[in-house]
Short mmCIF file of C-alpha atoms in Angstrom, two decimals:
data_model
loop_
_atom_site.label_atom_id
_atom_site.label_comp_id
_atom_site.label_asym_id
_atom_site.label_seq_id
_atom_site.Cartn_x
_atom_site.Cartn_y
_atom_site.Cartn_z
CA UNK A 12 0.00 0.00 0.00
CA UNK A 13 2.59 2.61 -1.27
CA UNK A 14 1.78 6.39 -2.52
CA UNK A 15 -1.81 6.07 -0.88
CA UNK A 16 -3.74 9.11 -2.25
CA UNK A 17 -6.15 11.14 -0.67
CA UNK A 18 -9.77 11.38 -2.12
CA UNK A 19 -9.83 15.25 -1.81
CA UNK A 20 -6.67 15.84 -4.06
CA UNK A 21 -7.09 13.50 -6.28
CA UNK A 22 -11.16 14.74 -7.15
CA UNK A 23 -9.23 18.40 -6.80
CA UNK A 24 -6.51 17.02 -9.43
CA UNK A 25 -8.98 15.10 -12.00
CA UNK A 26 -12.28 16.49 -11.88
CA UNK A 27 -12.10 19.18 -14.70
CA UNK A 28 -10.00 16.18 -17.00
CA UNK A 29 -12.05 15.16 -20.15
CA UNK A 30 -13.23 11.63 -20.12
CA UNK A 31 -10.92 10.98 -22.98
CA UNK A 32 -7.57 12.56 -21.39
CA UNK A 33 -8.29 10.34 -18.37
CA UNK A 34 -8.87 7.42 -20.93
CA UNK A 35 -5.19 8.40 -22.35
CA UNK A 36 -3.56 8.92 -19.17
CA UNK A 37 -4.49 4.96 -17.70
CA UNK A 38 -3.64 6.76 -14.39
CA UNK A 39 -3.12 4.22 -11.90
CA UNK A 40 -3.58 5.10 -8.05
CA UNK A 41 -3.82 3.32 -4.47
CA UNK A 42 -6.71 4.87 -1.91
CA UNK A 43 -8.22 4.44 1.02
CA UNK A 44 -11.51 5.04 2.68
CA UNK A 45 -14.67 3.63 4.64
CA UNK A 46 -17.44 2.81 2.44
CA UNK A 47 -20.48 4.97 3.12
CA UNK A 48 -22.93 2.85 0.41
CA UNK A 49 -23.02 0.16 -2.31
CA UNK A 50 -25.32 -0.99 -5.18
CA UNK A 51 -25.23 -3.22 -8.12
CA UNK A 52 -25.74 -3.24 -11.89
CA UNK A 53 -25.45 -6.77 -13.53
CA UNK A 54 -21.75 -7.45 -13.58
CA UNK A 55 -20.76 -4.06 -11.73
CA UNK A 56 -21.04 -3.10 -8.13
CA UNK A 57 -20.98 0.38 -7.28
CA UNK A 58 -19.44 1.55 -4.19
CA UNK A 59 -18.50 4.85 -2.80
CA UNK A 60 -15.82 5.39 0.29
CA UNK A 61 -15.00 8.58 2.02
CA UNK A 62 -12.62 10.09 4.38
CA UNK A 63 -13.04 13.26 6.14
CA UNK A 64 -12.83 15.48 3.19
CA UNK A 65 -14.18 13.97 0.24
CA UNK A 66 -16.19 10.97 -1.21
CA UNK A 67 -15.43 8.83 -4.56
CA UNK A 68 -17.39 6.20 -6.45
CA UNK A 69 -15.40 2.99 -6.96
CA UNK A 70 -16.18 0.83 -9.79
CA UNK A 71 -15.83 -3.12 -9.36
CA UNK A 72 -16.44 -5.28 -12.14
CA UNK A 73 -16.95 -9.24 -12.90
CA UNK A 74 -14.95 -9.64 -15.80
CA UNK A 75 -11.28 -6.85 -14.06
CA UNK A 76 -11.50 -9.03 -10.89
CA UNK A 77 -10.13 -12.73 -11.01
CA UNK A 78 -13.45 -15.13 -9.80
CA UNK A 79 -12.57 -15.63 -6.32
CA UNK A 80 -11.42 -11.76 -5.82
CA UNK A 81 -14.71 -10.74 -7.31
CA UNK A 82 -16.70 -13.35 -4.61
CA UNK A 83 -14.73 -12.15 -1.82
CA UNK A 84 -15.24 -8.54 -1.76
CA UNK A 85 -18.95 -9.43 -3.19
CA UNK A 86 -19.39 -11.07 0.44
CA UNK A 87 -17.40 -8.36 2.18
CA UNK A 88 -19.17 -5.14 0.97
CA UNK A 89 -20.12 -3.97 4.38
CA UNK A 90 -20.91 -0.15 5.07
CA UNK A 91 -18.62 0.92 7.13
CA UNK A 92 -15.78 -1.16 7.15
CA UNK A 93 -12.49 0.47 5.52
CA UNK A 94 -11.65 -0.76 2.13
CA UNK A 95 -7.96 0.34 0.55
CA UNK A 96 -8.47 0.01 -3.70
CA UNK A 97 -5.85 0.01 -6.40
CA UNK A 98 -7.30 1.08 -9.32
CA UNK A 99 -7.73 3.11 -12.87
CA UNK A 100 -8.98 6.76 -12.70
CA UNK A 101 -11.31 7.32 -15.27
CA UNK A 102 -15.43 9.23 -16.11
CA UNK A 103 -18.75 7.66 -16.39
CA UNK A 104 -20.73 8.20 -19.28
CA UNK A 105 -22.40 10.85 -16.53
CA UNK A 106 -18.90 12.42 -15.95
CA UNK A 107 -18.72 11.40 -12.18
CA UNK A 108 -15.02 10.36 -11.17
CA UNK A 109 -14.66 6.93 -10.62
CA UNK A 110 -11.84 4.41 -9.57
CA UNK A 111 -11.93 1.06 -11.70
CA UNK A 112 -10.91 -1.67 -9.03
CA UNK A 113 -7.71 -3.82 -10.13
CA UNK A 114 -6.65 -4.86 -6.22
CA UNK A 115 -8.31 -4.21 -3.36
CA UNK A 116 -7.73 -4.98 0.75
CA UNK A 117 -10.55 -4.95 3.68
CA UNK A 118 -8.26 -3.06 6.03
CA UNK A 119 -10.88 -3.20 9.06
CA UNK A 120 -14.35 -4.66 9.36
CA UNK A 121 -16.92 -2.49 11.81
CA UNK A 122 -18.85 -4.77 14.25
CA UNK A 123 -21.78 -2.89 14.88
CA UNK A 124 -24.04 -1.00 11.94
CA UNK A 125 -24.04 2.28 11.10
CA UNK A 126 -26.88 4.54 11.41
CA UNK A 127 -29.24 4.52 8.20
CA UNK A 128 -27.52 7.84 6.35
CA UNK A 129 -31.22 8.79 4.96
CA UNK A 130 -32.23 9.02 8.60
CA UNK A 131 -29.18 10.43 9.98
CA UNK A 132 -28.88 11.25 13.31
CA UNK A 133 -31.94 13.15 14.22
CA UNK A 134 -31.90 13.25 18.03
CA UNK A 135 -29.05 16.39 18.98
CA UNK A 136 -28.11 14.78 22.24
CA UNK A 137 -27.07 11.52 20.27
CA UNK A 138 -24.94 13.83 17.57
CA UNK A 139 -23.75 15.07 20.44
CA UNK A 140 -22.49 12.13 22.51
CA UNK A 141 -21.48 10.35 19.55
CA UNK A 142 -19.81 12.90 17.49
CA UNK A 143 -17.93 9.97 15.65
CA UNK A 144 -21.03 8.49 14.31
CA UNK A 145 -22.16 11.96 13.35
CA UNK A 146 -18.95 12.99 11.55
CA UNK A 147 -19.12 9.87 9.20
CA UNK A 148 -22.95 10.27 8.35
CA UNK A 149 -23.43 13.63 8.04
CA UNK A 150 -22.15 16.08 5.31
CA UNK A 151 -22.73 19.23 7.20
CA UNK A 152 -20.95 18.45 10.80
CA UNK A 153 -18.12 17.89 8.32
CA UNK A 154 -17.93 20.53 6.53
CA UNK A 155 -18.46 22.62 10.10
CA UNK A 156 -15.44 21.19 11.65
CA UNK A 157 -13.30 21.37 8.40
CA UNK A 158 -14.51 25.04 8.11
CA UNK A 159 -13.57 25.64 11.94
CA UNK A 160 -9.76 24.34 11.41
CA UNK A 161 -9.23 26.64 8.35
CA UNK A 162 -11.02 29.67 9.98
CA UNK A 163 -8.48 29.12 13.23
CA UNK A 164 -5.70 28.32 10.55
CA UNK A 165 -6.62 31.85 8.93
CA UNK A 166 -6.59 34.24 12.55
CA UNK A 167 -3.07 32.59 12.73
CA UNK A 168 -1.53 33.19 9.23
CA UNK A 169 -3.34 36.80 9.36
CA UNK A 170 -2.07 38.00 12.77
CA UNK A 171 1.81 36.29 11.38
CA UNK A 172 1.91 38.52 9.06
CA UNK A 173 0.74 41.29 11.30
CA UNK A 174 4.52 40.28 12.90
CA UNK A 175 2.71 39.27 15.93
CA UNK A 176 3.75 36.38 17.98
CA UNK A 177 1.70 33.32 19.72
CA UNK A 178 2.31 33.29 23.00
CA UNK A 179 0.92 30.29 25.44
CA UNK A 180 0.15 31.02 29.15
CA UNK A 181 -1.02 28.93 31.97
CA UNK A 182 -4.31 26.78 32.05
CA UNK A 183 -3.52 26.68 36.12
CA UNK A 184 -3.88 29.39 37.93
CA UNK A 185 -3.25 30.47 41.68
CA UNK A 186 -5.95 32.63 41.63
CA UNK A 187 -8.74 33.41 39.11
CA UNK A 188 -8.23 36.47 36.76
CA UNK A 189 -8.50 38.59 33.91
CA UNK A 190 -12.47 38.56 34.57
CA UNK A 191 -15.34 38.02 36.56
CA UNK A 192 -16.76 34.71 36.44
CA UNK A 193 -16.98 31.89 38.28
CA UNK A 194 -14.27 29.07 38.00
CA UNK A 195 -13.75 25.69 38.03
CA UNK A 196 -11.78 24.70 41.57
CA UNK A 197 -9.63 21.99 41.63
CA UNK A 198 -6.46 21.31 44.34
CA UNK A 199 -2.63 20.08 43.99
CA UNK A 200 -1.68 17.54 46.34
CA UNK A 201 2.32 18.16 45.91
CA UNK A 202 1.95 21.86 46.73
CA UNK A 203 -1.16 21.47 49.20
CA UNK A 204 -2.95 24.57 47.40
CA UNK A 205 -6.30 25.06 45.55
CA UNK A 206 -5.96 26.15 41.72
CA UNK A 207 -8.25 27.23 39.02
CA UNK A 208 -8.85 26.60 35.82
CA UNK A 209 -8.29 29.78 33.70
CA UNK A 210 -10.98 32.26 33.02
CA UNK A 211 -8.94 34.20 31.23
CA UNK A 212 -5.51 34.64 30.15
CA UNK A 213 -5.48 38.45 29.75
CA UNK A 214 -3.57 39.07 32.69
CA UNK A 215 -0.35 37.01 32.12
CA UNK A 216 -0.44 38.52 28.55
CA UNK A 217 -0.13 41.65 29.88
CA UNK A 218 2.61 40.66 32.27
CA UNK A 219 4.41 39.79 29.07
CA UNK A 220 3.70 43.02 27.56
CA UNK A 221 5.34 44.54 30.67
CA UNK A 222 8.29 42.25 30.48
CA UNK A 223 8.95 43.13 26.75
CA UNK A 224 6.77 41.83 24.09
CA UNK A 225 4.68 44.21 22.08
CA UNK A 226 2.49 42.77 19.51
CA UNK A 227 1.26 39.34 21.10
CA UNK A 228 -1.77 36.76 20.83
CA UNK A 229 -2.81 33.81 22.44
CA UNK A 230 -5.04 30.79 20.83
CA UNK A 231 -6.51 29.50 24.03
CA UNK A 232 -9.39 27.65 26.10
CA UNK A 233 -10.85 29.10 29.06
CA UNK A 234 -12.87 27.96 31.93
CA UNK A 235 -16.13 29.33 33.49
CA UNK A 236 -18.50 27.53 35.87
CA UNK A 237 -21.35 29.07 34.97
CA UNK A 238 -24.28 28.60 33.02
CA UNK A 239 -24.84 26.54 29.52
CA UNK A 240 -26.65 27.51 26.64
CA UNK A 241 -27.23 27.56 23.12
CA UNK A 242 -24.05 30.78 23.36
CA UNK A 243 -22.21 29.17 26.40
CA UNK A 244 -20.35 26.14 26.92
CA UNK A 245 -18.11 25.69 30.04
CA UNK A 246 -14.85 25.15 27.93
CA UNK A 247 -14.97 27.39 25.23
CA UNK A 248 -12.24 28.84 22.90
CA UNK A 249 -11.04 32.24 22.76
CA UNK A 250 -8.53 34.87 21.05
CA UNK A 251 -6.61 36.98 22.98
CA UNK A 252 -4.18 40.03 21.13
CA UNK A 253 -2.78 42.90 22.93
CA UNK A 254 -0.29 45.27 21.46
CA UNK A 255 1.50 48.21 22.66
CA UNK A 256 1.65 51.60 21.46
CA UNK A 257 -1.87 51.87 20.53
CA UNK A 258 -5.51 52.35 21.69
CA UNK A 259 -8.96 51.13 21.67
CA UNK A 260 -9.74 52.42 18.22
CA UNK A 261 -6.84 51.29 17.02
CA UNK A 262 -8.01 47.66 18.31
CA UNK A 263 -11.27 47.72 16.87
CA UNK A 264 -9.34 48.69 13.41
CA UNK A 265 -7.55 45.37 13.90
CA UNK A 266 -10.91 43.68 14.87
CA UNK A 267 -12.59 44.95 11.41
CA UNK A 268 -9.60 43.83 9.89
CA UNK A 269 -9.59 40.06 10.79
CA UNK A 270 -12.98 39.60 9.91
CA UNK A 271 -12.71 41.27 6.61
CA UNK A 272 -9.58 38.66 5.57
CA UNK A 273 -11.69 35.69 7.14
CA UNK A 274 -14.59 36.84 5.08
CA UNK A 275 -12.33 36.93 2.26
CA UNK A 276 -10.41 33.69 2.12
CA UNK A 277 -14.02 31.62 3.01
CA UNK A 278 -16.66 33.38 0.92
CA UNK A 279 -13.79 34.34 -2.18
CA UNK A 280 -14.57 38.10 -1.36
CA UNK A 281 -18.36 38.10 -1.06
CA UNK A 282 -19.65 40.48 1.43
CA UNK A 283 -22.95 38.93 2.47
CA UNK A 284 -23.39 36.07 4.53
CA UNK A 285 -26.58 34.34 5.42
CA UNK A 286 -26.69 33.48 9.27
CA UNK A 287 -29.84 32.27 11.33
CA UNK A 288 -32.75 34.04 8.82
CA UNK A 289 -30.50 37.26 8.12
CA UNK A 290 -28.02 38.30 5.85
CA UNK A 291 -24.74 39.95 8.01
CA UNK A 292 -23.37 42.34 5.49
CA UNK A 293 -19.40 43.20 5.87
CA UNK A 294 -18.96 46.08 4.24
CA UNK A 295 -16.46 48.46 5.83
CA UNK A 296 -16.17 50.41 8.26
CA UNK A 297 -18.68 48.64 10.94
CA UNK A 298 -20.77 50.92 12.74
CA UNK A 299 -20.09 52.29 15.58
CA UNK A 300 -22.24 53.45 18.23
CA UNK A 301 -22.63 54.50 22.06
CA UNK A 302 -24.28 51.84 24.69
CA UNK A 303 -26.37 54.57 25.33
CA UNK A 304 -27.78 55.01 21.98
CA UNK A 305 -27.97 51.72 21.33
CA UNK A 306 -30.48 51.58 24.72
CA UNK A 307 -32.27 54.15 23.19
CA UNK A 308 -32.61 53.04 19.89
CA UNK A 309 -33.68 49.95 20.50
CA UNK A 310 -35.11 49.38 24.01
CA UNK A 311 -37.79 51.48 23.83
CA UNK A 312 -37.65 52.40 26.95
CA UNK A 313 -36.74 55.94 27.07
CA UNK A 314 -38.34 59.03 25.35
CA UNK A 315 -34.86 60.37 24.54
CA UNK A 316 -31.46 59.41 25.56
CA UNK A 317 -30.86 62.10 27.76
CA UNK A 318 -32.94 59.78 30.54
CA UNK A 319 -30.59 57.61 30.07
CA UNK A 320 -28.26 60.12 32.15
CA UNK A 321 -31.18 60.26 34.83
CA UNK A 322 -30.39 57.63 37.55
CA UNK A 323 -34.40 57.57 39.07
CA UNK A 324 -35.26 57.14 35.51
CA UNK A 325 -32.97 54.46 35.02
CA UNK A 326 -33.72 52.57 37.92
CA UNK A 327 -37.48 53.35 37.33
CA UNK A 328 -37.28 51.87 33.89
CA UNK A 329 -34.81 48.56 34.99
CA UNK A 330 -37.74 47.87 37.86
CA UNK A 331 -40.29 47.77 35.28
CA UNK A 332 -38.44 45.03 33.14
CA UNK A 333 -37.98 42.94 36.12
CA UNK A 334 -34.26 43.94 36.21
CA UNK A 335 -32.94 43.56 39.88
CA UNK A 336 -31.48 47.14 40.98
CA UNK A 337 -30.32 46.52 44.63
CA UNK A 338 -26.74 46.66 45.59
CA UNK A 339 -26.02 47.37 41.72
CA UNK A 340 -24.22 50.87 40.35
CA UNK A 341 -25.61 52.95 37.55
CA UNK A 342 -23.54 51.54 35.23
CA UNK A 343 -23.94 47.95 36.42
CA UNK A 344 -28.09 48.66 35.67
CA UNK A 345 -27.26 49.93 32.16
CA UNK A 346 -25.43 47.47 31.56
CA UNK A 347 -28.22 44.71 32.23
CA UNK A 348 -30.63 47.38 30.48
CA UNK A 349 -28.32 46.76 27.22
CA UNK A 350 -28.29 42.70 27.81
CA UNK A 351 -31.83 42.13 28.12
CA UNK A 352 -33.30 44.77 26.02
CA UNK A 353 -30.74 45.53 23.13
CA UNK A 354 -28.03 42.66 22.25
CA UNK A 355 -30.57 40.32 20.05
CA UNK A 356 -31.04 43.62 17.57
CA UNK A 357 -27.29 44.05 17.02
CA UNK A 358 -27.82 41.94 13.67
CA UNK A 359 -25.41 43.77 11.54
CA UNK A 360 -21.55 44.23 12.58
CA UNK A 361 -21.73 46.38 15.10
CA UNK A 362 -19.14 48.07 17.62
CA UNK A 363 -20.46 49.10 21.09
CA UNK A 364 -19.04 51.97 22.55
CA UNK A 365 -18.54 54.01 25.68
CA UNK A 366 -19.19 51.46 28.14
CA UNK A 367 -19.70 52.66 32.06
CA UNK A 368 -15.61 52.51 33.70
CA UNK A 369 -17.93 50.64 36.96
CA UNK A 370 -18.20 47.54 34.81
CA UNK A 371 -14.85 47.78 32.68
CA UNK A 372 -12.35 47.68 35.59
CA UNK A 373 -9.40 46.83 33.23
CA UNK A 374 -9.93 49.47 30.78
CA UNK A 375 -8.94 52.90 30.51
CA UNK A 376 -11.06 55.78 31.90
CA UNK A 377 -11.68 58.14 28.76
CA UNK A 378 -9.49 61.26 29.02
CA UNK A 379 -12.72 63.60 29.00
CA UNK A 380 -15.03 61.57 31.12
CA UNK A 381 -13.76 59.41 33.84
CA UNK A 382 -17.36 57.28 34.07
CA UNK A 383 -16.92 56.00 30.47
CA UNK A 384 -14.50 53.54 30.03
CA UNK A 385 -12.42 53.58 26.58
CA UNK A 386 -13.50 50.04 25.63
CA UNK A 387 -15.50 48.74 22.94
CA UNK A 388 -17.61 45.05 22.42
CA UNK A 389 -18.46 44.08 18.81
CA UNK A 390 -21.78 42.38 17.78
CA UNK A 391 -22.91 40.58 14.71
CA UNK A 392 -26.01 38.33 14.42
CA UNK A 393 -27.74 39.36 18.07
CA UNK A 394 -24.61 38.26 20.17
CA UNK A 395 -21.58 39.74 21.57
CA UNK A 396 -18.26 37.95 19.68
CA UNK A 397 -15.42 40.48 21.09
CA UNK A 398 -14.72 42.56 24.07
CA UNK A 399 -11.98 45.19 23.62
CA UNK A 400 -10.43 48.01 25.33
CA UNK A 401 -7.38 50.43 26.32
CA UNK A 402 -5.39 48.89 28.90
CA UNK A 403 -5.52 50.32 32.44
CA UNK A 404 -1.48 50.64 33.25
CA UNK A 405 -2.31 52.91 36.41
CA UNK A 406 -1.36 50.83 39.22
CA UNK A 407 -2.72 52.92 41.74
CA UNK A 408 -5.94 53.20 39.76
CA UNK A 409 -6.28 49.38 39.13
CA UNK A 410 -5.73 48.44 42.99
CA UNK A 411 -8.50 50.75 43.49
CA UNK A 412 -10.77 49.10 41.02
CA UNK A 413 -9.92 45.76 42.66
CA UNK A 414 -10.43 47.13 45.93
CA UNK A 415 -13.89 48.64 45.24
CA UNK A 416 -14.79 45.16 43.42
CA UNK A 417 -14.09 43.18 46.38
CA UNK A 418 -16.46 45.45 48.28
CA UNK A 419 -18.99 45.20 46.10
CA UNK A 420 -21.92 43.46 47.59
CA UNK A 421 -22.59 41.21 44.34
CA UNK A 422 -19.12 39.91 44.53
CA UNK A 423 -18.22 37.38 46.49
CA UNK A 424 -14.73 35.49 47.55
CA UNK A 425 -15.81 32.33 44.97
CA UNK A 426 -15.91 34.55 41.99
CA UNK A 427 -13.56 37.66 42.87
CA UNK A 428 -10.66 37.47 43.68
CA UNK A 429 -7.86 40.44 44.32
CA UNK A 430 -4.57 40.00 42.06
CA UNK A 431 -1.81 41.31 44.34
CA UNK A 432 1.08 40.23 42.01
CA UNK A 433 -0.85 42.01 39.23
CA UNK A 434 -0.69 45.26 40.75
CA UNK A 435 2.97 44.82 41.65
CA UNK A 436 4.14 43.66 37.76
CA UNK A 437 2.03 46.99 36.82
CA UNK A 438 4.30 49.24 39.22
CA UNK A 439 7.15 48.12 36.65
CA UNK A 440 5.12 49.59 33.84
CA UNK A 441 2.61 48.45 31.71
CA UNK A 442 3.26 50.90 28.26
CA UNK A 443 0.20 52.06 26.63
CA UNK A 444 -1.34 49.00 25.41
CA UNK A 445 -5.09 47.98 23.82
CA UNK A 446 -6.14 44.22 23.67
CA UNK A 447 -9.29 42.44 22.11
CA UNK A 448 -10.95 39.14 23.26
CA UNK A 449 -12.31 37.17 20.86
CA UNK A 450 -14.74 33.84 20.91
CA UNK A 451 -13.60 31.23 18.61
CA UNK A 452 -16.47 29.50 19.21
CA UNK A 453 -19.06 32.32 18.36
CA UNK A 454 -17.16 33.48 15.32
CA UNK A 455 -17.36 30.06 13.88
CA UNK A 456 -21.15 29.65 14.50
CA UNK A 457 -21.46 32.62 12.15
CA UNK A 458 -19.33 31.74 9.66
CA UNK A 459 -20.99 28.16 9.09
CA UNK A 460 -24.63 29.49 10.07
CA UNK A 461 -25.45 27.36 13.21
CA UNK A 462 -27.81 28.25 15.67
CA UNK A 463 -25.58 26.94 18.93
CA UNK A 464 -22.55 26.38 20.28
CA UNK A 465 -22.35 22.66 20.14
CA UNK A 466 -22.64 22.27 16.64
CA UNK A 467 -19.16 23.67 16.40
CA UNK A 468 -18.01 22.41 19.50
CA UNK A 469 -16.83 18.50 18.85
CA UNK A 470 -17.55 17.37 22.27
CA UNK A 471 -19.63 20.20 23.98
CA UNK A 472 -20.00 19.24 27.58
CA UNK A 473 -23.22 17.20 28.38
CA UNK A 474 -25.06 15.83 31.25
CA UNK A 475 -24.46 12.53 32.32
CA UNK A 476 -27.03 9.61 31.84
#
């Protein structure tokens, strides 16, 4: 079984060849693959085998076979097993590709059927659990997951050329940081100490932005104990770029950027996409608006965005949606005014601006206005996919914002928790710096138009049954 083949280059290669160069080339190859169906003409069975890119019809006939070769694989046709064929490459009559069988080998027989492919895999929790079965019987989960490798190939090769350099930080962490959320706990017996699994790596990055590095990203999964949903999974992947020497805007810039050379390199420069029942158009530059207007525009809530600057108003309006207002800030209120009322219209690409500083305490205050924070989150398709901002390199500032955090009486000690070594790598100084978040996750349910999270999740996490 030398020079095996593989089904996607060689229908790449040979597709757009004439039935009569093919006929003049005799081109013999070896393949491999797991047959996926079979059926038979008089002398001629059909079969076709797959791997994980591509399909191909194999043609084996009566009359090319010696007898007992010809019996054998007769009796051993068996969807699902995996089949390598030596063979010619030629056309149908119909034009489809096709192998002519000269040799073949069963390399590994299956002991249990496969799921009828007409019928699929209809129940979600089964695709789910069984994401094996569902890769070899369905076309789309494929494609998804192919899709989701080249888009993660793409952020890489783009941000390369950007000269920026992937950096890996720790999945175990003293502490939880870099955001609030709850964690997962676990302990280490050598050390006798409890660790966490990351939330977030944004503030190790930024310790290596302090120690040197300027233009920096990190590929990584993250960790929060919180809820699941058809947005949320537990383990979820995310981007993480911070460079120094620049600001928010220049961020969101980069952030426009990305998506414009994914867009490119998937949909061959097409700037409409269809996701859910919309179209997201890409056209440049994304709008940009203020939280605030946003509220307005969209909540209906307010006669005119200067009540939005009212804080009896505010609260007024939060109590009437059911929106819990005790022991929460101004800004904290808006800011669950904006998630309840206002994400789900963000259809179109979208940056969010202006954010309160209460519920940014990473990002820099804006020079003008030290409430608003200079920090941006970007929207397409009704959900949030990036959270952005100009570093806070204040030390004195940040300790503060941890301090009044810890105070607050919605945090507690199991989902805050105060980052002394932090504050002491920012006293050697953090240079001006802007970073973006990113979810992998959420950007790939928009570029292959599913609905949740675990369709582009291989194994999403699950209850037990």
């Amino acid at each position: 079984m030398k020079n095996i083949s593989c089904i996607y280059k060689i229908k790449n290669k040979y597709l757009n060849f004439s039935k009569k160069k093919l006929e003049e080339k005799n081109l013999l190859i070896n393949i491999i693959g797991r047959i996926i169906s079979k059926r038979k003409m008089k002398k001629n069975i059909f079969i076709n085998i797959q791997d994980i890119q591509e399909n191909i019809q194999i043609l084996i006939n009566k009359n090319f076979l010696i007898k007992n070769k010809y019996l054998n694989i007769k009796n051993n046709i068996k969807i699902g097993n995996f089949i390598y064929i030596r063979g010619y490459i030629y056309k149908t009559n119909t034009k489809e590709l096709t192998i002519k069988c000269k040799n073949y080998k069963i390399l590994k027989k299956i002991n249990k059927f496969l799921p009828d492919k007409h019928n699929k895999l209809k129940k979600k929790e089964k695709k789910y659990r069984q994401r094996y079965l569902d890769l070899i019987i369905n076309k789309k989960t494929r494609k998804t997951f192919l899709k989701r490798i080249k888009i993660i190939n793409l952020i890489r090769k783009f941000l390369n050329k950007k000269k920026f350099l992937e950096i890996e930080t720790p999945i175990l962490h003293p502490i939880p940081g870099g955001a609030n959320a709850k964690p997962f706990k676990t302990y280490h017996n050598k050390l006798n100490m409890e660790i966490y699994l990351r939330i977030s790596p944004e503030l190790y990055l930024k310790k290596l932005i302090i120690g040197g590095f300027t233009k920096i990203f990190e590929l990584n999964k993250s960790f929060r104990n919180e809820g699941i949903s058809k947005y949320h999974n537990p383990e979820f992947s995310m981007l993480e770029i911070y460079e120094s020497y620049t600001n928010y805007k220049n961020m969101m810039s980069l952030t426009e950027n990305i998506f414009n050379y994914l867009i490119k390199k998937i949909y061959k420069n097409k700037k409409k996409i269809s996701f859910n029942k919309y179209k997201i158009n890409f056209n440049t530059p994304y709008r940009k608006i203020t939280i605030k207007q946003a509220i307005y525009k969209y909540s209906k809530l307010f006669n005119n965005i200067e009540e939005i600057e009212n804080t009896k108003i505010i609260i007024k309006k939060a109590k009437k949606i059911n929106i819990n207002t005790k022991n929460y800030s101004i800004g904290e209120i808006i800011l669950k005014i904006f998630e309840s009322t206002t994400e789900k219209y963000l259809i179109q690409p979208t940056f969010i601006t202006n954010y309160p500083t209460d519920v940014s305490p990473l990002s820099k205050s804006n020079i003008t206005n030290y409430n608003i924070a200079d920090r941006f989150e970007l929207f397409i398709g009704g959900y949030e996919i990036g959270n952005g901002f100009s570093e806070l390199n204040d030390d004195k500032e940040q300790k503060k914002r941890f301090k009044q955090q810890k105070k607050n009486k919605n945090s507690t000690k199991k989902n805050f928790f105060y980052d002394k070594e932090y504050i002491n790598a920012l006293k050697y100084g953090l240079p001006p710096t802007s970073g973006v978040g990113l979810g992998i996750d959420r950007i790939v349910m928009l570029l292959t138009n599913n609905k949740s999270i675990k369709d582009v999740i291989l194994f999403p996490l699950l209850k037990e049954i």
